[in-house]
């Protein structure tokens, strides 16, 4: 696999010789001082070009960087990055190097657009000269307002009963969706973030989908959190579900106590009891 020095040198040589490329900015993990990169880390490069139509026609230009293993999306199109004027090309090359290109024909850059860090790789027109120094605060965990906290906790308990409902029916796909997508990513992860934010004076970030949770949870909580996962066995999923609501309750109640909010004890009690009743009910 090419080294970072080789990849960026190859890119800059190509960009300098291509009149369509007016500026290029490297972002994400490879420019953040507190990020650990490895051989699987992407190169996130934003291109400012003079004619976007050329990049919409085909992907011939990507061959400059090596043989392609797979790309996304299959055909060049906008995927809503920042706004509709950006074109997305995410490319995994045969040697394992991955480069995520975001391309736009805008010739002006907002001053605060790179608050999470950046490195200018090329600038032929001086359009990056006004960029502000990054504060690295864009993804810092924010303390929830009372209404935000109360809404999330109550909605967790609304969604919670769907898991035993479909486990009892032995309809595993729906039960797994509610357990591992709805409850986990819509509610539990947010409460874990708030717990971590509270412990760190609202000054840290945990990455997308909680990829840095292990860095901030103590060993006991990390071990408990892992028990909220299960395979395809129905009984394992029953156990994981009750582990999850216990884990959620523990963190959410502590957050409420520390922030002076109200935890819905009665809602928790009624829903939890109903979930246990569903589990105990015999199938005819």
CSV table of C-alpha atoms in Angstrom, one decimal:
chain,number,residue,atom,x,y,z
A,1,UNK,CA,0.0,0.0,0.0
A,2,UNK,CA,1.2,3.5,-0.8
A,3,UNK,CA,2.3,5.7,2.1
A,4,UNK,CA,0.6,8.9,3.1
A,5,UNK,CA,3.5,10.8,1.6
A,6,UNK,CA,3.2,8.9,-1.7
A,7,UNK,CA,-0.5,9.4,-1.9
A,8,UNK,CA,-0.5,13.1,-1.2
A,9,UNK,CA,2.6,13.7,-3.5
A,10,UNK,CA,0.8,11.9,-6.3
A,11,UNK,CA,-2.3,13.9,-5.8
A,12,UNK,CA,-0.6,17.2,-5.6
A,13,UNK,CA,1.3,16.5,-8.8
A,14,UNK,CA,-1.9,15.6,-10.6
A,15,UNK,CA,-3.8,18.6,-9.3
A,16,UNK,CA,-1.0,21.1,-10.2
A,17,UNK,CA,-1.1,19.9,-13.8
A,18,UNK,CA,-4.8,19.9,-14.1
A,19,UNK,CA,-6.2,23.4,-15.0
A,20,UNK,CA,-9.7,22.4,-13.7
A,21,UNK,CA,-8.4,22.0,-10.1
A,22,UNK,CA,-8.2,25.4,-8.5
A,23,UNK,CA,-7.9,24.4,-4.8
A,24,UNK,CA,-7.8,21.2,-2.7
A,25,UNK,CA,-8.2,20.8,1.0
A,26,UNK,CA,-7.5,17.7,3.1
A,27,UNK,CA,-9.9,17.2,6.1
A,28,UNK,CA,-10.9,14.7,8.7
A,29,UNK,CA,-8.7,12.3,10.7
A,30,UNK,CA,-5.5,12.9,8.8
A,31,UNK,CA,-5.4,16.5,9.8
A,32,UNK,CA,-6.5,16.3,13.5
A,33,UNK,CA,-3.7,16.1,16.0
A,34,UNK,CA,-5.7,14.0,18.4
A,35,UNK,CA,-6.7,11.4,15.8
A,36,UNK,CA,-4.9,8.1,15.4
A,37,UNK,CA,-4.6,7.0,11.8
A,38,UNK,CA,-3.8,3.6,10.4
A,39,UNK,CA,-3.6,1.8,7.1
A,40,UNK,CA,-7.4,1.8,6.9
A,41,UNK,CA,-7.8,5.6,7.4
A,42,UNK,CA,-9.3,7.5,4.4
A,43,UNK,CA,-8.0,10.5,2.7
A,44,UNK,CA,-10.8,13.1,2.7
A,45,UNK,CA,-10.1,15.6,-0.1
A,46,UNK,CA,-12.3,18.5,-1.1
A,47,UNK,CA,-11.8,19.8,-4.6
A,48,UNK,CA,-12.7,23.3,-5.8
A,49,UNK,CA,-12.9,23.2,-9.6
A,50,UNK,CA,-13.5,25.6,-12.5
A,51,UNK,CA,-15.9,23.3,-14.4
A,52,UNK,CA,-17.9,20.7,-12.4
A,53,UNK,CA,-19.5,19.2,-15.6
A,54,UNK,CA,-16.3,17.4,-16.6
A,55,UNK,CA,-16.4,15.4,-13.3
A,56,UNK,CA,-20.1,14.6,-13.8
A,57,UNK,CA,-19.5,13.0,-17.2
A,58,UNK,CA,-17.3,10.1,-16.2
A,59,UNK,CA,-14.7,8.8,-13.8
A,60,UNK,CA,-11.7,8.6,-16.2
A,61,UNK,CA,-9.8,11.1,-14.0
A,62,UNK,CA,-9.8,8.6,-11.1
A,63,UNK,CA,-7.5,6.3,-13.0
A,64,UNK,CA,-4.6,8.7,-12.3
A,65,UNK,CA,-4.7,7.4,-8.7
A,66,UNK,CA,-4.6,3.6,-9.4
A,67,UNK,CA,-6.8,0.7,-10.3
A,68,UNK,CA,-10.2,0.8,-8.6
A,69,UNK,CA,-11.6,-2.0,-6.4
A,70,UNK,CA,-15.0,-0.4,-5.8
A,71,UNK,CA,-16.5,3.1,-5.7
A,72,UNK,CA,-19.6,4.9,-4.3
A,73,UNK,CA,-21.9,6.1,-5.6
A,74,UNK,CA,-21.7,3.9,-8.7
A,75,UNK,CA,-22.2,6.8,-11.1
A,76,UNK,CA,-21.1,10.4,-10.3
A,77,UNK,CA,-23.9,12.3,-8.5
A,78,UNK,CA,-24.6,14.7,-5.7
A,79,UNK,CA,-25.2,13.1,-2.4
A,80,UNK,CA,-26.1,16.2,-0.4
A,81,UNK,CA,-22.6,16.8,1.0
A,82,UNK,CA,-22.8,20.3,2.5
A,83,UNK,CA,-25.3,21.2,-0.3
A,84,UNK,CA,-26.5,20.0,-3.7
A,85,UNK,CA,-23.6,21.7,-5.5
A,86,UNK,CA,-21.1,19.1,-4.3
A,87,UNK,CA,-20.3,15.9,-6.2
A,88,UNK,CA,-19.3,12.8,-4.2
A,89,UNK,CA,-16.8,10.2,-5.3
A,90,UNK,CA,-15.7,7.7,-2.7
A,91,UNK,CA,-13.0,5.3,-4.1
A,92,UNK,CA,-11.3,2.2,-2.7
A,93,UNK,CA,-8.2,1.4,-4.8
A,94,UNK,CA,-6.8,-2.1,-5.4
A,95,UNK,CA,-3.8,-1.5,-3.1
A,96,UNK,CA,-6.2,-0.6,-0.2
A,97,UNK,CA,-5.9,3.2,-0.3
A,98,UNK,CA,-9.2,4.9,0.0
A,99,UNK,CA,-9.7,8.5,-1.2
A,100,UNK,CA,-13.0,10.3,-0.5
A,101,UNK,CA,-13.4,13.1,-3.0
A,102,UNK,CA,-16.0,15.9,-2.6
A,103,UNK,CA,-16.0,18.3,-5.6
A,104,UNK,CA,-17.6,21.6,-6.2
A,105,UNK,CA,-17.4,24.4,-8.7
A,106,UNK,CA,-17.7,27.1,-6.1
A,107,UNK,CA,-14.7,29.5,-6.1
A,108,UNK,CA,-15.3,30.9,-2.6
A,109,UNK,CA,-14.9,29.1,0.7
A,110,UNK,CA,-16.8,30.1,3.8
A,111,UNK,CA,-14.4,31.2,6.5
A,112,UNK,CA,-15.6,28.8,9.2
A,113,UNK,CA,-16.3,25.8,6.9
A,114,UNK,CA,-13.3,23.7,8.3
A,115,UNK,CA,-13.8,24.1,12.0
A,116,UNK,CA,-12.8,20.5,12.6
A,117,UNK,CA,-9.4,21.0,11.0
A,118,UNK,CA,-7.9,21.2,7.5
A,119,UNK,CA,-4.7,21.2,5.5
A,120,UNK,CA,-4.5,23.2,2.2
A,121,UNK,CA,-3.0,20.9,-0.4
A,122,UNK,CA,-3.2,23.3,-3.3
A,123,UNK,CA,-4.6,26.8,-3.9
A,124,UNK,CA,-4.0,28.4,-7.3
A,125,UNK,CA,-6.3,31.4,-6.8
A,126,UNK,CA,-5.8,32.3,-3.1
A,127,UNK,CA,-9.4,31.3,-2.2
A,128,UNK,CA,-8.3,29.6,1.1
A,129,UNK,CA,-6.4,32.6,2.4
A,130,UNK,CA,-9.3,33.8,4.6
A,131,UNK,CA,-10.0,30.5,6.3
A,132,UNK,CA,-10.2,30.7,10.1
A,133,UNK,CA,-8.1,28.7,12.4
A,134,UNK,CA,-10.2,25.6,13.4
A,135,UNK,CA,-11.6,25.6,17.0
A,136,UNK,CA,-12.3,21.8,16.8
A,137,UNK,CA,-15.7,22.4,18.5
A,138,UNK,CA,-18.1,21.3,15.7
A,139,UNK,CA,-18.7,17.8,17.1
A,140,UNK,CA,-18.2,18.5,20.8
A,141,UNK,CA,-20.9,16.9,22.8
A,142,UNK,CA,-23.4,19.5,23.9
A,143,UNK,CA,-25.3,19.5,27.2
A,144,UNK,CA,-29.0,18.7,26.5
A,145,UNK,CA,-31.7,21.2,27.4
A,146,UNK,CA,-34.3,19.8,29.7
A,147,UNK,CA,-37.0,19.4,27.0
A,148,UNK,CA,-34.5,17.6,24.8
A,149,UNK,CA,-33.6,15.2,27.6
A,150,UNK,CA,-37.2,14.5,28.6
A,151,UNK,CA,-38.3,14.0,25.0
A,152,UNK,CA,-35.5,11.5,24.3
A,153,UNK,CA,-36.0,9.5,27.5
A,154,UNK,CA,-39.8,9.2,27.1
A,155,UNK,CA,-39.5,8.3,23.4
A,156,UNK,CA,-37.0,5.5,24.3
A,157,UNK,CA,-39.6,3.9,26.5
A,158,UNK,CA,-42.2,4.2,23.8
A,159,UNK,CA,-39.9,2.3,21.3
A,160,UNK,CA,-38.7,-0.1,23.9
A,161,UNK,CA,-41.8,-2.3,24.1
A,162,UNK,CA,-41.6,-3.1,20.4
A,163,UNK,CA,-38.6,-5.4,21.1
A,164,UNK,CA,-40.4,-7.8,23.4
A,165,UNK,CA,-43.5,-7.6,21.2
A,166,UNK,CA,-41.7,-9.0,18.2
A,167,UNK,CA,-39.4,-11.3,20.2
A,168,UNK,CA,-42.5,-12.9,21.7
A,169,UNK,CA,-43.9,-13.3,18.2
A,170,UNK,CA,-40.5,-14.8,17.1
A,171,UNK,CA,-40.3,-12.2,14.4
A,172,UNK,CA,-36.6,-11.6,14.8
A,173,UNK,CA,-35.9,-9.2,11.9
A,174,UNK,CA,-38.2,-6.5,13.3
A,175,UNK,CA,-37.1,-7.1,16.9
A,176,UNK,CA,-33.4,-6.7,15.8
A,177,UNK,CA,-34.2,-3.6,13.9
A,178,UNK,CA,-35.8,-2.0,17.0
A,179,UNK,CA,-33.1,-3.2,19.4
A,180,UNK,CA,-30.0,-2.5,17.3
A,181,UNK,CA,-31.1,0.4,15.3
A,182,UNK,CA,-33.9,2.4,16.9
A,183,UNK,CA,-33.1,1.9,20.6
A,184,UNK,CA,-29.3,1.8,20.2
A,185,UNK,CA,-28.6,4.5,17.7
A,186,UNK,CA,-31.5,6.8,18.2
A,187,UNK,CA,-31.5,6.8,22.0
A,188,UNK,CA,-28.9,4.8,23.9
A,189,UNK,CA,-26.0,6.3,22.0
A,190,UNK,CA,-27.2,9.8,22.7
A,191,UNK,CA,-27.4,9.1,26.5
A,192,UNK,CA,-23.9,7.6,26.4
A,193,UNK,CA,-22.7,10.8,24.7
A,194,UNK,CA,-24.3,12.9,27.4
A,195,UNK,CA,-22.8,10.7,30.1
A,196,UNK,CA,-19.4,11.2,28.6
A,197,UNK,CA,-19.9,14.9,28.0
A,198,UNK,CA,-21.0,15.3,31.6
A,199,UNK,CA,-17.8,13.5,32.8
A,200,UNK,CA,-15.6,15.6,30.7
A,201,UNK,CA,-17.1,19.1,31.2
A,202,UNK,CA,-18.7,19.0,27.7
A,203,UNK,CA,-15.3,19.4,26.0
A,204,UNK,CA,-14.9,16.1,24.1
A,205,UNK,CA,-16.3,14.3,21.0
A,206,UNK,CA,-16.9,10.5,20.6
A,207,UNK,CA,-16.9,10.2,16.8
A,208,UNK,CA,-19.6,8.9,14.5
A,209,UNK,CA,-21.7,6.0,15.8
A,210,UNK,CA,-19.8,6.1,19.1
A,211,UNK,CA,-16.5,4.8,17.6
A,212,UNK,CA,-14.6,6.4,20.5
A,213,UNK,CA,-16.9,5.2,23.3
A,214,UNK,CA,-14.2,2.8,24.6
A,215,UNK,CA,-11.8,5.7,25.2
A,216,UNK,CA,-14.2,7.4,27.6
A,217,UNK,CA,-16.2,4.7,29.3
A,218,UNK,CA,-14.7,3.0,32.3
A,219,UNK,CA,-14.1,-0.7,32.2
A,220,UNK,CA,-17.3,-1.5,34.1
A,221,UNK,CA,-19.5,0.5,31.9
A,222,UNK,CA,-17.8,-0.8,28.7
A,223,UNK,CA,-18.4,-4.4,29.9
A,224,UNK,CA,-22.1,-3.6,30.6
A,225,UNK,CA,-22.5,-1.9,27.2
A,226,UNK,CA,-21.1,-5.0,25.3
A,227,UNK,CA,-23.8,-7.1,27.0
A,228,UNK,CA,-26.4,-5.2,25.1
A,229,UNK,CA,-25.4,-6.9,21.9
A,230,UNK,CA,-26.7,-10.3,20.8
A,231,UNK,CA,-26.6,-12.7,17.8
A,232,UNK,CA,-29.6,-14.3,16.2
A,233,UNK,CA,-30.7,-16.5,19.2
A,234,UNK,CA,-34.1,-15.4,20.6
A,235,UNK,CA,-33.1,-15.9,24.2
A,236,UNK,CA,-29.9,-14.0,23.7
A,237,UNK,CA,-31.9,-11.1,22.4
A,238,UNK,CA,-34.3,-11.1,25.3
A,239,UNK,CA,-31.2,-10.9,27.7
A,240,UNK,CA,-29.6,-8.2,25.6
A,241,UNK,CA,-32.8,-6.2,25.6
A,242,UNK,CA,-33.1,-6.1,29.4
A,243,UNK,CA,-29.4,-5.4,29.7
A,244,UNK,CA,-30.0,-2.4,27.4
A,245,UNK,CA,-32.9,-0.9,29.3
A,246,UNK,CA,-31.0,-1.4,32.6
A,247,UNK,CA,-27.9,0.4,31.1
A,248,UNK,CA,-30.1,3.2,29.6
A,249,UNK,CA,-31.8,3.7,32.9
A,250,UNK,CA,-28.6,3.8,34.9
A,251,UNK,CA,-27.1,6.5,32.7
A,252,UNK,CA,-30.2,8.5,32.1
A,253,UNK,CA,-31.1,8.7,35.8
A,254,UNK,CA,-27.6,9.9,36.7
A,255,UNK,CA,-27.7,12.6,34.0
A,256,UNK,CA,-31.1,13.8,35.3
A,257,UNK,CA,-29.7,13.9,38.8
A,258,UNK,CA,-26.6,15.9,37.8
A,259,UNK,CA,-28.5,18.4,35.6
A,260,UNK,CA,-31.5,18.8,37.8
A,261,UNK,CA,-33.9,17.2,35.4
A,262,UNK,CA,-36.7,14.8,36.0
A,263,UNK,CA,-36.4,11.1,35.1
A,264,UNK,CA,-39.8,9.5,34.2
A,265,UNK,CA,-39.8,6.8,36.9
A,266,UNK,CA,-43.4,5.8,36.5
A,267,UNK,CA,-43.1,5.5,32.7
A,268,UNK,CA,-40.0,3.4,33.1
A,269,UNK,CA,-41.7,1.2,35.7
A,270,UNK,CA,-44.9,0.6,33.8
A,271,UNK,CA,-43.1,-0.2,30.5
A,272,UNK,CA,-40.5,-2.4,32.1
A,273,UNK,CA,-43.2,-4.4,33.9
A,274,UNK,CA,-45.2,-4.8,30.7
A,275,UNK,CA,-42.1,-6.0,28.8
A,276,UNK,CA,-41.4,-8.6,31.5
A,277,UNK,CA,-45.1,-9.7,31.3
A,278,UNK,CA,-44.8,-10.2,27.5
A,279,UNK,CA,-41.7,-12.4,28.0
A,280,UNK,CA,-43.4,-14.6,30.6
A,281,UNK,CA,-46.7,-15.0,28.6
A,282,UNK,CA,-46.9,-18.5,27.1
A,283,UNK,CA,-47.4,-18.9,23.4
A,284,UNK,CA,-50.5,-21.0,22.5
